[in-house]
Amino acid sequence: MSPKDEEKAVKISVESKDPKEKESTVSRKKQDTKDNEPVMSEEDQELKERIETCVFTLINKESEDSVTVPLRLKALDVIVTELRSATSSMTSVPKPLKFLRPHFAELKNLHATLESDSSVLNDSDYILLRARLADVLSVLAMTMGDDEDRESLKFKLSGMKDYDALVQQGKRPVEEDNLGCWGHEYVRSLAGEIGQEYNKRVIDGADPETDDAFSDLLGMVDVIVPFHISHNAEAEAVDLLIEVQRLEKLKDLDSIDEKNYSRICLYLIKTADFMSDPEDLAEMLDIAYHLYVRQEQYFDALRAALRSGNEEAIPELFASCDDSLMRKQMSLLLGRHRVNFDIDEADDAEELNELIGNAHISEQFLKLAQDLDVMEAKTPEDIYKSHLAETGGFSRRRESGGVQVDSARANLASTFVNAFVNAGFCQDKLMVPDSEWLYKNRHHGMMSAAASLGSILLWNVEEGLTQIDKYLYSSEEYVKAGAALAVGILSTGIRNDADPALALLSEHVEGDSHIMKCAACTGLGIAYAGSGREDVIELLAVVIESEKTGAEAMLETSLAALALGMICVGKCNEEVGSALVQKLMEASDEDLDHSHARYLCLGLGLLYLGKMEKADAMLEAVKTVEHKIGKYAAVLLDTFAYAGSGNVLKVQEMLHHCAEHLTEDAEHQMAAVIGIGLITMGEDTGSEMALRTFDHLLHYCELPIKRAVPLALAILHVSNPEFTVIDQLSRLSHDPDPEISQNAILAMGLVSAGTNNSRVAGLLRQLSEFYNKEVSHVFCVRIAQALLHMGKGLLTLNPLHSDRMLTCAPALGALLTIVHSGVDLKSTILDKSHFLLYYLTCAMNPRMLITVNEDLTWRPVTARVGQAVETVGQAGKPKSITGFQTHTTPVLLQSKERAELATDEVLSVPSVLEGVVILKDNPDYEATEEK
């Protein structure tokens, strides 16, 4: 065809398929959809017809006279039976629910009609019909009702009213258990709606303190809670009681027995951490305490009492407990927690008081060291391993042929390394053999060298005093001061009838010598940390109230304030608090500008450590201080009060302080950053979130805030060298800003304290070489190395103990003293106040698990040690540790490890295997004969 013809061509639309074929395709599709519809089995068809017949009979649309109320009740009974038998298994959608779905609206209308019919008010059959119908509608509303209207609960409450009316008429309802018989899912759904309804009524003005406005809801709660507990759903029972603010009901429940009490108490204790209101937290711990006492689990009850700070409960527990082994174990726990409690009237009072006073800790520790074969004293050079620090095939030190010159700063560092590495071993190679090393130090260095004897002889009061005594009469003032400090260090956490620390140091506190006064105040603070002793408080209060002014007087006052804070740590002592605040208000600006004035604030903060809202009044008073230190004191007090609480609102408040871009006068911002670490410590979720927050602060904030980040990381991971944290600190330790790098190095020491971590040891050796020209940096590296190898790897600084449930206040206070010194290292620890490092002895504790007999003699048994696993709220009996190894006791425990006995031959008295654990023979054990 030519192109012209193509243009004239007419387009004709033609169907691609034959019309008949198209029709057949459509009909086939319809057929397919019919085929795809699930074909009901005869059984299901029969069930559907039966249910529809029953619904038709029940509704009785035609109002036939032959359909009487009893007949309608029978029809309803059939529906109830079908629903219940189906609800018992929730693996798929129950068939009766599916078939009743189209009739839901009709049944609702029927119920509404029956409710509005006033002619049947006294007809018991009608009331029963209405009540049973309400039950069915309540179950159907679980999946079909409107969530906002809480229809399921509404129908259930309506049914309950009708059942009550029947009881008043003298007719018993058909069954007692009218909730559980509908199955778990229904009860769980109803519990959720009860919580919502309760909150709505409270918002509408009902008083939550009284039961009147909630009597209908609480009646159901009283049925649901025992049901949940008896069906291993303890967590849901507790959650419901928290929703309706009626946790007290747990105390009177008969369904709590020896099988389920531990799961309930564990859930209460772990949930308490997430309570924003301090009263709710105290209530949950108090209920856990009561449940433990009811089951005669006095050790766990004591843990709950100490967790809530309820020390008044201790005498009650000892009075209630008749088991002598349990009393010993409780005394050991009080000793570990540094509680100054005295047992008076008891046959075993003397022995228990010795255990509370940690009288045997030195003996047990030395025996552990012998067992692990680490008794040989280490020298600082054993720790530095200088021969390994030479890289690149040449030595960066001066030629070894020359005479090695002793540097005062290097010797001072070696003093601390020697003191911490050999802490508690009662022998070393520098100080104990002779006093030659003492005179290789100058002035303040001599003081720290003499004081190091206290650390080496730690906890061994009897032998230690004879070794230190000769230095107390030295003609050299600094040696004498060091010996006075050593007496305090020696006695930390130990209660001795002779009270040597107070007897020997009191005269120096009242004396005229400045250096002796500083040493005596610090010594008393270390010796009586956490004891709250009135006689020591009165002695130190005189220094605070002194009228003297000037730099020396301010230093004495600050150290006395710090000592008072440590002695009364977490005790909320009003007299001490008001004395310290008064000093802050009255001191001149020149005094408050003193580098050690921060210890005055630190002492005040320690009084309220972990006491939350109890610090509010003092906080208001501190805010009136006009000097810039007032801001620092306020932030510090606020963060100390909420230590370990995980309070999100407080963390946000601290971040708000960091939002301002300041380059100077920003000490309050540094306190806020450290505070974030302090508030979130001990709580895993908060700790992880804090780590991310610190990353942001390092990216976007000014120098003062960056300087505090390593310190905050340290407080979050004490004696717990996690890979990511060490990595971060290693990067920061090479920062061009000297203060950031020094703080990062010190933080590496705290994070790895007592772990002998080889990776950290390698990093610190590299740093000692990297900074070999920087005197201050090398000193920090040496301190970090001393902490890393502290007690040759047998000690820990971690304040969390008893399965990370309890925080030892003196230990945390000691750590905070060092961490807050990092706010201005060059004026404190890197200057003349290096002796403050000895406060760390308050936090030192053997990280051991020793199993003993009833008479506290060793009894080696096999134990499994592995990573602790969170088992709260889990079904069945989950494993509490993972990746475990089996050892024979004694064994060492890392910060997040847990131990359990690997033999059935013995039973442990405490529920937590840490420290000294008393064992008893298992009466049910039968030895299996070897074939």
PDB file of C-alpha atoms in Angstrom, residues 218-353:
ATOM      1  CA  LEU A 218     -10.491  -3.880  93.520  1.00  0.00           C
ATOM      2  CA  GLY A 219     -12.945  -6.774  93.962  1.00  0.00           C
ATOM      3  CA  MET A 220     -11.775  -8.094  90.599  1.00  0.00           C
ATOM      4  CA  VAL A 221      -8.120  -7.367  91.419  1.00  0.00           C
ATOM      5  CA  ASP A 222      -8.482  -9.570  94.505  1.00  0.00           C
ATOM      6  CA  VAL A 223      -9.489 -12.443  92.207  1.00  0.00           C
ATOM      7  CA  ILE A 224      -7.051 -11.810  89.334  1.00  0.00           C
ATOM      8  CA  VAL A 225      -3.857 -11.433  91.424  1.00  0.00           C
ATOM      9  CA  PRO A 226      -4.059 -14.852  93.163  1.00  0.00           C
ATOM     10  CA  PHE A 227      -5.038 -16.379  89.797  1.00  0.00           C
ATOM     11  CA  HIS A 228      -1.907 -14.949  88.131  1.00  0.00           C
ATOM     12  CA  ILE A 229       0.350 -16.003  91.012  1.00  0.00           C
ATOM     13  CA  SER A 230      -0.989 -19.557  91.100  1.00  0.00           C
ATOM     14  CA  HIS A 231      -0.444 -19.826  87.316  1.00  0.00           C
ATOM     15  CA  ASN A 232       3.220 -18.686  87.319  1.00  0.00           C
ATOM     16  CA  ALA A 233       2.437 -15.198  86.013  1.00  0.00           C
ATOM     17  CA  GLU A 234       3.843 -13.392  89.076  1.00  0.00           C
ATOM     18  CA  ALA A 235       5.149 -10.458  87.045  1.00  0.00           C
ATOM     19  CA  GLU A 236       1.668  -9.699  85.686  1.00  0.00           C
ATOM     20  CA  ALA A 237       0.160  -9.871  89.175  1.00  0.00           C
ATOM     21  CA  VAL A 238       2.724  -7.344  90.451  1.00  0.00           C
ATOM     22  CA  ASP A 239       2.182  -5.105  87.403  1.00  0.00           C
ATOM     23  CA  LEU A 240      -1.585  -5.010  88.035  1.00  0.00           C
ATOM     24  CA  LEU A 241      -1.076  -4.081  91.696  1.00  0.00           C
ATOM     25  CA  ILE A 242       1.361  -1.320  90.664  1.00  0.00           C
ATOM     26  CA  GLU A 243      -1.248   0.009  88.193  1.00  0.00           C
ATOM     27  CA  VAL A 244      -3.917   0.241  90.883  1.00  0.00           C
ATOM     28  CA  GLN A 245      -1.438   1.412  93.583  1.00  0.00           C
ATOM     29  CA  ARG A 246      -2.284  -1.476  95.921  1.00  0.00           C
ATOM     30  CA  LEU A 247       1.039  -3.325  96.268  1.00  0.00           C
ATOM     31  CA  GLU A 248       0.347  -3.726  99.995  1.00  0.00           C
ATOM     32  CA  LYS A 249      -2.090  -6.537  99.079  1.00  0.00           C
ATOM     33  CA  LEU A 250       0.907  -8.794  98.377  1.00  0.00           C
ATOM     34  CA  LYS A 251       1.703  -8.933 102.106  1.00  0.00           C
ATOM     35  CA  ASP A 252      -1.558 -10.747 102.923  1.00  0.00           C
ATOM     36  CA  LEU A 253      -1.744 -13.158  99.978  1.00  0.00           C
ATOM     37  CA  ASP A 254      -1.874 -16.846 100.903  1.00  0.00           C
ATOM     38  CA  SER A 255      -0.902 -17.906  97.387  1.00  0.00           C
ATOM     39  CA  ILE A 256       2.684 -16.688  97.929  1.00  0.00           C
ATOM     40  CA  ASP A 257       4.725 -19.653  99.182  1.00  0.00           C
ATOM     41  CA  GLU A 258       8.270 -21.047  99.135  1.00  0.00           C
ATOM     42  CA  LYS A 259       7.886 -21.952  95.440  1.00  0.00           C
ATOM     43  CA  ASN A 260       7.161 -18.477  94.065  1.00  0.00           C
ATOM     44  CA  TYR A 261       8.294 -15.893  96.644  1.00  0.00           C
ATOM     45  CA  SER A 262      11.796 -15.566  95.135  1.00  0.00           C
ATOM     46  CA  ARG A 263      10.420 -14.755  91.643  1.00  0.00           C
ATOM     47  CA  ILE A 264       8.027 -12.147  93.056  1.00  0.00           C
ATOM     48  CA  CYS A 265      10.706 -10.503  95.233  1.00  0.00           C
ATOM     49  CA  LEU A 266      13.254 -10.470  92.405  1.00  0.00           C
ATOM     50  CA  TYR A 267      10.702  -8.795  90.126  1.00  0.00           C
ATOM     51  CA  LEU A 268       9.858  -6.226  92.826  1.00  0.00           C
ATOM     52  CA  ILE A 269      13.525  -5.373  93.459  1.00  0.00           C
ATOM     53  CA  LYS A 270      14.401  -5.059  89.770  1.00  0.00           C
ATOM     54  CA  THR A 271      11.255  -3.049  88.968  1.00  0.00           C
ATOM     55  CA  ALA A 272      11.979  -0.689  91.875  1.00  0.00           C
ATOM     56  CA  ASP A 273      14.880   0.776  89.858  1.00  0.00           C
ATOM     57  CA  PHE A 274      12.397   2.131  87.311  1.00  0.00           C
ATOM     58  CA  MET A 275      10.148   3.899  89.824  1.00  0.00           C
ATOM     59  CA  SER A 276      10.405   7.668  89.444  1.00  0.00           C
ATOM     60  CA  ASP A 277       8.745   8.397  92.790  1.00  0.00           C
ATOM     61  CA  PRO A 278      11.034   7.661  95.788  1.00  0.00           C
ATOM     62  CA  GLU A 279       7.984   6.623  97.854  1.00  0.00           C
ATOM     63  CA  ASP A 280       7.028   3.959  95.293  1.00  0.00           C
ATOM     64  CA  LEU A 281      10.609   2.684  95.265  1.00  0.00           C
ATOM     65  CA  ALA A 282      10.682   2.440  99.069  1.00  0.00           C
ATOM     66  CA  GLU A 283       7.293   0.683  99.085  1.00  0.00           C
ATOM     67  CA  MET A 284       8.400  -1.984  96.589  1.00  0.00           C
ATOM     68  CA  LEU A 285      11.600  -2.753  98.506  1.00  0.00           C
ATOM     69  CA  ASP A 286       9.656  -2.793 101.779  1.00  0.00           C
ATOM     70  CA  ILE A 287       7.197  -5.370 100.400  1.00  0.00           C
ATOM     71  CA  ALA A 288      10.077  -7.524  99.116  1.00  0.00           C
ATOM     72  CA  TYR A 289      11.575  -7.261 102.626  1.00  0.00           C
ATOM     73  CA  HIS A 290       8.300  -8.384 104.252  1.00  0.00           C
ATOM     74  CA  LEU A 291       7.882 -11.322 101.870  1.00  0.00           C
ATOM     75  CA  TYR A 292      11.435 -12.499 102.563  1.00  0.00           C
ATOM     76  CA  VAL A 293      10.876 -12.244 106.327  1.00  0.00           C
ATOM     77  CA  ARG A 294       7.616 -14.205 105.995  1.00  0.00           C
ATOM     78  CA  GLN A 295       9.529 -17.005 104.257  1.00  0.00           C
ATOM     79  CA  GLU A 296      12.316 -16.749 106.879  1.00  0.00           C
ATOM     80  CA  GLN A 297      14.865 -15.752 104.235  1.00  0.00           C
ATOM     81  CA  TYR A 298      16.656 -13.328 106.539  1.00  0.00           C
ATOM     82  CA  PHE A 299      19.790 -12.885 104.408  1.00  0.00           C
ATOM     83  CA  ASP A 300      17.736 -11.721 101.414  1.00  0.00           C
ATOM     84  CA  ALA A 301      15.548  -9.606 103.711  1.00  0.00           C
ATOM     85  CA  LEU A 302      18.710  -7.878 104.953  1.00  0.00           C
ATOM     86  CA  ARG A 303      19.789  -7.198 101.344  1.00  0.00           C
ATOM     87  CA  ALA A 304      16.380  -5.624 100.628  1.00  0.00           C
ATOM     88  CA  ALA A 305      16.597  -3.527 103.833  1.00  0.00           C
ATOM     89  CA  LEU A 306      20.108  -2.286 102.968  1.00  0.00           C
ATOM     90  CA  ARG A 307      19.026  -1.549  99.374  1.00  0.00           C
ATOM     91  CA  SER A 308      16.282   0.759 100.671  1.00  0.00           C
ATOM     92  CA  GLY A 309      18.552   2.268 103.355  1.00  0.00           C
ATOM     93  CA  ASN A 310      16.329   0.913 106.111  1.00  0.00           C
ATOM     94  CA  GLU A 311      18.985   0.234 108.778  1.00  0.00           C
ATOM     95  CA  GLU A 312      16.326   0.249 111.543  1.00  0.00           C
ATOM     96  CA  ALA A 313      15.251  -3.201 110.307  1.00  0.00           C
ATOM     97  CA  ILE A 314      18.646  -4.794 111.132  1.00  0.00           C
ATOM     98  CA  PRO A 315      18.020  -5.371 114.885  1.00  0.00           C
ATOM     99  CA  GLU A 316      14.552  -6.820 114.090  1.00  0.00           C
ATOM    100  CA  LEU A 317      16.086  -9.300 111.637  1.00  0.00           C
ATOM    101  CA  PHE A 318      18.740 -10.473 114.081  1.00  0.00           C
ATOM    102  CA  ALA A 319      16.080 -10.812 116.797  1.00  0.00           C
ATOM    103  CA  SER A 320      13.828 -12.890 114.488  1.00  0.00           C
ATOM    104  CA  CYS A 321      16.603 -15.158 113.159  1.00  0.00           C
ATOM    105  CA  ASP A 322      17.444 -18.210 115.281  1.00  0.00           C
ATOM    106  CA  ASP A 323      19.756 -19.898 112.786  1.00  0.00           C
ATOM    107  CA  SER A 324      23.337 -19.260 113.966  1.00  0.00           C
ATOM    108  CA  LEU A 325      24.817 -19.784 110.472  1.00  0.00           C
ATOM    109  CA  MET A 326      22.382 -17.309 108.939  1.00  0.00           C
ATOM    110  CA  ARG A 327      23.281 -14.755 111.641  1.00  0.00           C
ATOM    111  CA  LYS A 328      26.981 -15.160 110.805  1.00  0.00           C
ATOM    112  CA  GLN A 329      26.315 -14.739 107.100  1.00  0.00           C
ATOM    113  CA  MET A 330      24.235 -11.607 107.741  1.00  0.00           C
ATOM    114  CA  SER A 331      27.094 -10.211 109.852  1.00  0.00           C
ATOM    115  CA  LEU A 332      29.528 -10.841 106.985  1.00  0.00           C
ATOM    116  CA  LEU A 333      27.206  -8.919 104.639  1.00  0.00           C
ATOM    117  CA  LEU A 334      27.029  -5.980 107.069  1.00  0.00           C
ATOM    118  CA  GLY A 335      30.832  -5.990 107.235  1.00  0.00           C
ATOM    119  CA  ARG A 336      31.119  -5.918 103.421  1.00  0.00           C
ATOM    120  CA  HIS A 337      28.575  -3.102 103.248  1.00  0.00           C
ATOM    121  CA  ARG A 338      30.502  -1.185 105.965  1.00  0.00           C
ATOM    122  CA  VAL A 339      27.512  -0.876 108.307  1.00  0.00           C
ATOM    123  CA  ASN A 340      28.445   0.220 111.822  1.00  0.00           C
ATOM    124  CA  PHE A 341      26.007  -1.978 113.752  1.00  0.00           C
ATOM    125  CA  ASP A 342      26.567  -3.406 117.231  1.00  0.00           C
ATOM    126  CA  ILE A 343      24.882  -6.564 118.570  1.00  0.00           C
ATOM    127  CA  ASP A 344      24.506  -6.359 122.359  1.00  0.00           C
ATOM    128  CA  GLU A 345      22.423  -9.058 123.973  1.00  0.00           C
ATOM    129  CA  ALA A 346      23.133 -12.404 122.372  1.00  0.00           C
ATOM    130  CA  ASP A 347      25.211 -15.464 123.200  1.00  0.00           C
ATOM    131  CA  ASP A 348      27.170 -15.113 119.976  1.00  0.00           C
ATOM    132  CA  ALA A 349      27.376 -11.286 120.139  1.00  0.00           C
ATOM    133  CA  GLU A 350      31.187 -11.164 120.366  1.00  0.00           C
ATOM    134  CA  GLU A 351      31.711 -13.401 117.331  1.00  0.00           C
ATOM    135  CA  LEU A 352      29.079 -11.570 115.253  1.00  0.00           C
ATOM    136  CA  ASN A 353      30.518  -8.157 116.132  1.00  0.00           C
TER     137      ASN A 353
END
